[in-house]
Amino acid sequence: MTRTYLPGILAMAAIVVASNILVQFLFGQWLTWGAFTYPLAFLVTDVMNRLYGASAARRVVLVGFVVGLICSLIGTQIMGEFGPLVTVRIAIASGSAFLVAQLLDVTIFNRFRDGAWWRAPLISTLISSAIDTALFFSIAFSASLSFIHPATDVAWATEALPLLGAGPVAPLWVSLAVADWSVKLAIALVALIPFRLLTARLTARA
């Protein structure tokens, strides 16, 4: 059975590792390259859920969580220009957001799995990705949650600026979160194509 899940496990691990590396590189003013790879984790979870059920999807999620923890621990030991590449708050935020959002994705997918083929992956990804974004950015950067790790300096993220450079004034991290969520929404729509192709092809082989 584990061998059956192996492609999903390897895909999830690869996405998590790639995202942890690419998040170090900026894309424009509000995003990192990791914003474009991380949402693919929802695609992997949904494909596994459709093909093998919720139990298999949760196993893949747990593997991704463990891989993410290892990446975060390694990142806390690597010093960059402004300190560790991964702060304690970011490590907590990343792990919490991933685990909660991915498990929520599995639950919501199950709720809609008997409807039209696109409903379960689309609804589950839209809701869980919103939760993922809200949890990560608030835990990692919100001044109101500084008690999580008081030693982490988030002053740069709480600087008040126009939202995405043009909207109402808000902390910088809110602009980062909105930009990140926008990418997740776009990829959720585009990912319906590979979801349909993969599940149809692999189901036909079964």
PDB file of N, CA and C in Angstrom, residues 12-78:
ATOM      1  N   MET A  12       4.819  15.460  -2.727  1.00  0.00           N
ATOM      2  CA  MET A  12       4.612  16.388  -1.620  1.00  0.00           C
ATOM      3  C   MET A  12       5.943  16.811  -1.006  1.00  0.00           C
ATOM      4  N   ALA A  13       6.833  15.854  -0.795  1.00  0.00           N
ATOM      5  CA  ALA A  13       8.139  16.168  -0.216  1.00  0.00           C
ATOM      6  C   ALA A  13       8.917  17.128  -1.115  1.00  0.00           C
ATOM      7  N   ALA A  14       8.869  16.894  -2.431  1.00  0.00           N
ATOM      8  CA  ALA A  14       9.581  17.749  -3.372  1.00  0.00           C
ATOM      9  C   ALA A  14       9.033  19.173  -3.364  1.00  0.00           C
ATOM     10  N   ILE A  15       7.707  19.297  -3.286  1.00  0.00           N
ATOM     11  CA  ILE A  15       7.084  20.620  -3.262  1.00  0.00           C
ATOM     12  C   ILE A  15       7.457  21.376  -1.995  1.00  0.00           C
ATOM     13  N   VAL A  16       7.436  20.686  -0.868  1.00  0.00           N
ATOM     14  CA  VAL A  16       7.768  21.333   0.397  1.00  0.00           C
ATOM     15  C   VAL A  16       9.223  21.784   0.412  1.00  0.00           C
ATOM     16  N   VAL A  17      10.134  20.925  -0.034  1.00  0.00           N
ATOM     17  CA  VAL A  17      11.555  21.286  -0.068  1.00  0.00           C
ATOM     18  C   VAL A  17      11.787  22.449  -1.026  1.00  0.00           C
ATOM     19  N   ALA A  18      11.209  22.357  -2.231  1.00  0.00           N
ATOM     20  CA  ALA A  18      11.381  23.419  -3.222  1.00  0.00           C
ATOM     21  C   ALA A  18      10.845  24.749  -2.707  1.00  0.00           C
ATOM     22  N   SER A  19       9.700  24.708  -2.052  1.00  0.00           N
ATOM     23  CA  SER A  19       9.082  25.940  -1.549  1.00  0.00           C
ATOM     24  C   SER A  19       9.921  26.564  -0.447  1.00  0.00           C
ATOM     25  N   ASN A  20      10.495  25.732   0.416  1.00  0.00           N
ATOM     26  CA  ASN A  20      11.347  26.242   1.488  1.00  0.00           C
ATOM     27  C   ASN A  20      12.617  26.888   0.944  1.00  0.00           C
ATOM     28  N   ILE A  21      13.085  26.413  -0.189  1.00  0.00           N
ATOM     29  CA  ILE A  21      14.263  27.018  -0.816  1.00  0.00           C
ATOM     30  C   ILE A  21      13.872  28.284  -1.570  1.00  0.00           C
ATOM     31  N   LEU A  22      12.812  28.204  -2.359  1.00  0.00           N
ATOM     32  CA  LEU A  22      12.426  29.319  -3.227  1.00  0.00           C
ATOM     33  C   LEU A  22      11.848  30.502  -2.469  1.00  0.00           C
ATOM     34  N   VAL A  23      11.383  30.279  -1.230  1.00  0.00           N
ATOM     35  CA  VAL A  23      10.841  31.386  -0.444  1.00  0.00           C
ATOM     36  C   VAL A  23      11.928  32.398  -0.091  1.00  0.00           C
ATOM     37  N   GLN A  24      13.178  32.016  -0.275  1.00  0.00           N
ATOM     38  CA  GLN A  24      14.284  32.927   0.010  1.00  0.00           C
ATOM     39  C   GLN A  24      14.519  33.930  -1.118  1.00  0.00           C
ATOM     40  N   PHE A  25      13.852  33.734  -2.256  1.00  0.00           N
ATOM     41  CA  PHE A  25      14.099  34.577  -3.426  1.00  0.00           C
ATOM     42  C   PHE A  25      12.855  35.386  -3.783  1.00  0.00           C
ATOM     43  N   LEU A  26      13.024  36.701  -3.864  1.00  0.00           N
ATOM     44  CA  LEU A  26      11.901  37.586  -4.120  1.00  0.00           C
ATOM     45  C   LEU A  26      11.432  37.526  -5.571  1.00  0.00           C
ATOM     46  N   PHE A  27      10.130  37.690  -5.725  1.00  0.00           N
ATOM     47  CA  PHE A  27       9.512  37.854  -7.046  1.00  0.00           C
ATOM     48  C   PHE A  27       8.698  39.128  -6.976  1.00  0.00           C
ATOM     49  N   GLY A  28       9.238  40.190  -7.529  1.00  0.00           N
ATOM     50  CA  GLY A  28       8.569  41.474  -7.427  1.00  0.00           C
ATOM     51  C   GLY A  28       8.655  42.029  -6.020  1.00  0.00           C
ATOM     52  N   GLN A  29       7.699  42.856  -5.639  1.00  0.00           N
ATOM     53  CA  GLN A  29       7.737  43.545  -4.354  1.00  0.00           C
ATOM     54  C   GLN A  29       7.001  42.807  -3.250  1.00  0.00           C
ATOM     55  N   TRP A  30       6.039  41.941  -3.611  1.00  0.00           N
ATOM     56  CA  TRP A  30       5.158  41.365  -2.599  1.00  0.00           C
ATOM     57  C   TRP A  30       5.245  39.851  -2.489  1.00  0.00           C
ATOM     58  N   LEU A  31       5.963  39.202  -3.375  1.00  0.00           N
ATOM     59  CA  LEU A  31       5.957  37.743  -3.426  1.00  0.00           C
ATOM     60  C   LEU A  31       7.364  37.167  -3.407  1.00  0.00           C
ATOM     61  N   THR A  32       7.442  35.861  -3.168  1.00  0.00           N
ATOM     62  CA  THR A  32       8.674  35.106  -3.374  1.00  0.00           C
ATOM     63  C   THR A  32       8.355  34.013  -4.387  1.00  0.00           C
ATOM     64  N   TRP A  33       9.380  33.394  -4.913  1.00  0.00           N
ATOM     65  CA  TRP A  33       9.154  32.296  -5.870  1.00  0.00           C
ATOM     66  C   TRP A  33       8.458  31.121  -5.210  1.00  0.00           C
ATOM     67  N   GLY A  34       8.611  30.989  -3.910  1.00  0.00           N
ATOM     68  CA  GLY A  34       7.947  29.903  -3.204  1.00  0.00           C
ATOM     69  C   GLY A  34       6.432  29.992  -3.255  1.00  0.00           C
ATOM     70  N   ALA A  35       5.916  31.200  -3.476  1.00  0.00           N
ATOM     71  CA  ALA A  35       4.460  31.386  -3.563  1.00  0.00           C
ATOM     72  C   ALA A  35       3.864  30.639  -4.751  1.00  0.00           C
ATOM     73  N   PHE A  36       4.692  30.331  -5.744  1.00  0.00           N
ATOM     74  CA  PHE A  36       4.193  29.670  -6.952  1.00  0.00           C
ATOM     75  C   PHE A  36       4.310  28.145  -6.887  1.00  0.00           C
ATOM     76  N   THR A  37       5.141  27.646  -5.981  1.00  0.00           N
ATOM     77  CA  THR A  37       5.287  26.192  -5.860  1.00  0.00           C
ATOM     78  C   THR A  37       4.462  25.615  -4.716  1.00  0.00           C
ATOM     79  N   TYR A  38       4.365  26.354  -3.616  1.00  0.00           N
ATOM     80  CA  TYR A  38       3.668  25.819  -2.445  1.00  0.00           C
ATOM     81  C   TYR A  38       2.208  25.435  -2.710  1.00  0.00           C
ATOM     82  N   PRO A  39       1.427  26.231  -3.463  1.00  0.00           N
ATOM     83  CA  PRO A  39       0.022  25.853  -3.694  1.00  0.00           C
ATOM     84  C   PRO A  39      -0.158  24.497  -4.373  1.00  0.00           C
ATOM     85  N   LEU A  40       0.887  23.984  -5.018  1.00  0.00           N
ATOM     86  CA  LEU A  40       0.789  22.670  -5.655  1.00  0.00           C
ATOM     87  C   LEU A  40       0.611  21.554  -4.625  1.00  0.00           C
ATOM     88  N   ALA A  41       0.918  21.864  -3.352  1.00  0.00           N
ATOM     89  CA  ALA A  41       0.700  20.874  -2.293  1.00  0.00           C
ATOM     90  C   ALA A  41      -0.776  20.521  -2.195  1.00  0.00           C
ATOM     91  N   PHE A  42      -1.653  21.503  -2.428  1.00  0.00           N
ATOM     92  CA  PHE A  42      -3.092  21.232  -2.383  1.00  0.00           C
ATOM     93  C   PHE A  42      -3.505  20.317  -3.534  1.00  0.00           C
ATOM     94  N   LEU A  43      -2.863  20.476  -4.670  1.00  0.00           N
ATOM     95  CA  LEU A  43      -3.140  19.602  -5.812  1.00  0.00           C
ATOM     96  C   LEU A  43      -2.778  18.161  -5.480  1.00  0.00           C
ATOM     97  N   VAL A  44      -1.611  17.950  -4.890  1.00  0.00           N
ATOM     98  CA  VAL A  44      -1.180  16.601  -4.522  1.00  0.00           C
ATOM     99  C   VAL A  44      -2.159  15.982  -3.522  1.00  0.00           C
ATOM    100  N   THR A  45      -2.536  16.756  -2.504  1.00  0.00           N
ATOM    101  CA  THR A  45      -3.474  16.261  -1.502  1.00  0.00           C
ATOM    102  C   THR A  45      -4.805  15.864  -2.137  1.00  0.00           C
ATOM    103  N   ASP A  46      -5.299  16.694  -3.038  1.00  0.00           N
ATOM    104  CA  ASP A  46      -6.599  16.427  -3.662  1.00  0.00           C
ATOM    105  C   ASP A  46      -6.549  15.221  -4.600  1.00  0.00           C
ATOM    106  N   VAL A  47      -5.456  15.075  -5.336  1.00  0.00           N
ATOM    107  CA  VAL A  47      -5.323  13.919  -6.227  1.00  0.00           C
ATOM    108  C   VAL A  47      -5.286  12.631  -5.398  1.00  0.00           C
ATOM    109  N   MET A  48      -4.509  12.639  -4.328  1.00  0.00           N
ATOM    110  CA  MET A  48      -4.438  11.457  -3.472  1.00  0.00           C
ATOM    111  C   MET A  48      -5.797  11.151  -2.843  1.00  0.00           C
ATOM    112  N   ASN A  49      -6.505  12.192  -2.464  1.00  0.00           N
ATOM    113  CA  ASN A  49      -7.818  12.013  -1.857  1.00  0.00           C
ATOM    114  C   ASN A  49      -8.799  11.402  -2.857  1.00  0.00           C
ATOM    115  N   ARG A  50      -8.777  11.895  -4.079  1.00  0.00           N
ATOM    116  CA  ARG A  50      -9.684  11.375  -5.100  1.00  0.00           C
ATOM    117  C   ARG A  50      -9.369   9.922  -5.445  1.00  0.00           C
ATOM    118  N   LEU A  51      -8.086   9.596  -5.554  1.00  0.00           N
ATOM    119  CA  LEU A  51      -7.696   8.263  -5.998  1.00  0.00           C
ATOM    120  C   LEU A  51      -7.746   7.217  -4.891  1.00  0.00           C
ATOM    121  N   TYR A  52      -7.302   7.597  -3.676  1.00  0.00           N
ATOM    122  CA  TYR A  52      -7.115   6.597  -2.636  1.00  0.00           C
ATOM    123  C   TYR A  52      -7.886   6.885  -1.346  1.00  0.00           C
ATOM    124  N   GLY A  53      -8.565   8.034  -1.272  1.00  0.00           N
ATOM    125  CA  GLY A  53      -9.354   8.335  -0.094  1.00  0.00           C
ATOM    126  C   GLY A  53      -8.662   9.235   0.912  1.00  0.00           C
ATOM    127  N   ALA A  54      -9.430   9.630   1.933  1.00  0.00           N
ATOM    128  CA  ALA A  54      -8.945  10.597   2.917  1.00  0.00           C
ATOM    129  C   ALA A  54      -7.762  10.081   3.731  1.00  0.00           C
ATOM    130  N   SER A  55      -7.762   8.797   4.056  1.00  0.00           N
ATOM    131  CA  SER A  55      -6.681   8.243   4.860  1.00  0.00           C
ATOM    132  C   SER A  55      -5.335   8.385   4.154  1.00  0.00           C
ATOM    133  N   ALA A  56      -5.321   8.073   2.861  1.00  0.00           N
ATOM    134  CA  ALA A  56      -4.080   8.204   2.081  1.00  0.00           C
ATOM    135  C   ALA A  56      -3.651   9.661   1.995  1.00  0.00           C
ATOM    136  N   ALA A  57      -4.612  10.543   1.784  1.00  0.00           N
ATOM    137  CA  ALA A  57      -4.293  11.968   1.681  1.00  0.00           C
ATOM    138  C   ALA A  57      -3.682  12.474   2.987  1.00  0.00           C
ATOM    139  N   ARG A  58      -4.230  12.035   4.116  1.00  0.00           N
ATOM    140  CA  ARG A  58      -3.691  12.474   5.409  1.00  0.00           C
ATOM    141  C   ARG A  58      -2.277  11.956   5.621  1.00  0.00           C
ATOM    142  N   ARG A  59      -1.986  10.762   5.160  1.00  0.00           N
ATOM    143  CA  ARG A  59      -0.620  10.233   5.287  1.00  0.00           C
ATOM    144  C   ARG A  59       0.359  11.094   4.497  1.00  0.00           C
ATOM    145  N   VAL A  60      -0.045  11.484   3.323  1.00  0.00           N
ATOM    146  CA  VAL A  60       0.818  12.330   2.494  1.00  0.00           C
ATOM    147  C   VAL A  60       1.010  13.694   3.155  1.00  0.00           C
ATOM    148  N   VAL A  61      -0.052  14.226   3.741  1.00  0.00           N
ATOM    149  CA  VAL A  61       0.040  15.502   4.449  1.00  0.00           C
ATOM    150  C   VAL A  61       1.026  15.403   5.614  1.00  0.00           C
ATOM    151  N   LEU A  62       0.966  14.327   6.367  1.00  0.00           N
ATOM    152  CA  LEU A  62       1.867  14.157   7.510  1.00  0.00           C
ATOM    153  C   LEU A  62       3.323  14.067   7.061  1.00  0.00           C
ATOM    154  N   VAL A  63       3.550  13.420   5.926  1.00  0.00           N
ATOM    155  CA  VAL A  63       4.914  13.375   5.383  1.00  0.00           C
ATOM    156  C   VAL A  63       5.380  14.786   5.039  1.00  0.00           C
ATOM    157  N   GLY A  64       4.509  15.546   4.385  1.00  0.00           N
ATOM    158  CA  GLY A  64       4.858  16.918   4.050  1.00  0.00           C
ATOM    159  C   GLY A  64       5.137  17.748   5.283  1.00  0.00           C
ATOM    160  N   PHE A  65       4.361  17.531   6.337  1.00  0.00           N
ATOM    161  CA  PHE A  65       4.562  18.256   7.594  1.00  0.00           C
ATOM    162  C   PHE A  65       5.934  17.945   8.189  1.00  0.00           C
ATOM    163  N   VAL A  66       6.294  16.671   8.225  1.00  0.00           N
ATOM    164  CA  VAL A  66       7.594  16.267   8.780  1.00  0.00           C
ATOM    165  C   VAL A  66       8.736  16.841   7.944  1.00  0.00           C
ATOM    166  N   VAL A  67       8.605  16.774   6.625  1.00  0.00           N
ATOM    167  CA  VAL A  67       9.639  17.328   5.744  1.00  0.00           C
ATOM    168  C   VAL A  67       9.759  18.838   5.977  1.00  0.00           C
ATOM    169  N   GLY A  68       8.622  19.508   6.134  1.00  0.00           N
ATOM    170  CA  GLY A  68       8.640  20.938   6.392  1.00  0.00           C
ATOM    171  C   GLY A  68       9.340  21.271   7.706  1.00  0.00           C
ATOM    172  N   LEU A  69       9.087  20.468   8.744  1.00  0.00           N
ATOM    173  CA  LEU A  69       9.755  20.686  10.025  1.00  0.00           C
ATOM    174  C   LEU A  69      11.265  20.550   9.895  1.00  0.00           C
ATOM    175  N   ILE A  70      11.681  19.535   9.158  1.00  0.00           N
ATOM    176  CA  ILE A  70      13.122  19.327   8.960  1.00  0.00           C
ATOM    177  C   ILE A  70      13.731  20.526   8.226  1.00  0.00           C
ATOM    178  N   CYS A  71      13.041  21.003   7.196  1.00  0.00           N
ATOM    179  CA  CYS A  71      13.526  22.174   6.451  1.00  0.00           C
ATOM    180  C   CYS A  71      13.623  23.395   7.356  1.00  0.00           C
ATOM    181  N   SER A  72      12.612  23.585   8.212  1.00  0.00           N
ATOM    182  CA  SER A  72      12.613  24.726   9.121  1.00  0.00           C
ATOM    183  C   SER A  72      13.754  24.634  10.125  1.00  0.00           C
ATOM    184  N   LEU A  73      13.979  23.437  10.663  1.00  0.00           N
ATOM    185  CA  LEU A  73      15.067  23.257  11.620  1.00  0.00           C
ATOM    186  C   LEU A  73      16.416  23.546  10.977  1.00  0.00           C
ATOM    187  N   ILE A  74      16.570  23.103   9.743  1.00  0.00           N
ATOM    188  CA  ILE A  74      17.817  23.394   9.025  1.00  0.00           C
ATOM    189  C   ILE A  74      17.943  24.900   8.801  1.00  0.00           C
ATOM    190  N   GLY A  75      16.828  25.537   8.419  1.00  0.00           N
ATOM    191  CA  GLY A  75      16.849  26.974   8.157  1.00  0.00           C
ATOM    192  C   GLY A  75      17.193  27.806   9.373  1.00  0.00           C
ATOM    193  N   THR A  76      16.783  27.348  10.569  1.00  0.00           N
ATOM    194  CA  THR A  76      17.105  28.102  11.782  1.00  0.00           C
ATOM    195  C   THR A  76      18.595  28.075  12.093  1.00  0.00           C
ATOM    196  N   GLN A  77      19.311  27.118  11.509  1.00  0.00           N
ATOM    197  CA  GLN A  77      20.748  26.987  11.764  1.00  0.00           C
ATOM    198  C   GLN A  77      21.607  27.683  10.714  1.00  0.00           C
ATOM    199  N   ILE A  78      20.975  28.179   9.665  1.00  0.00           N
ATOM    200  CA  ILE A  78      21.724  28.849   8.594  1.00  0.00           C
ATOM    201  C   ILE A  78      21.579  30.356   8.762  1.00  0.00           C
TER     202      ILE A  78
END
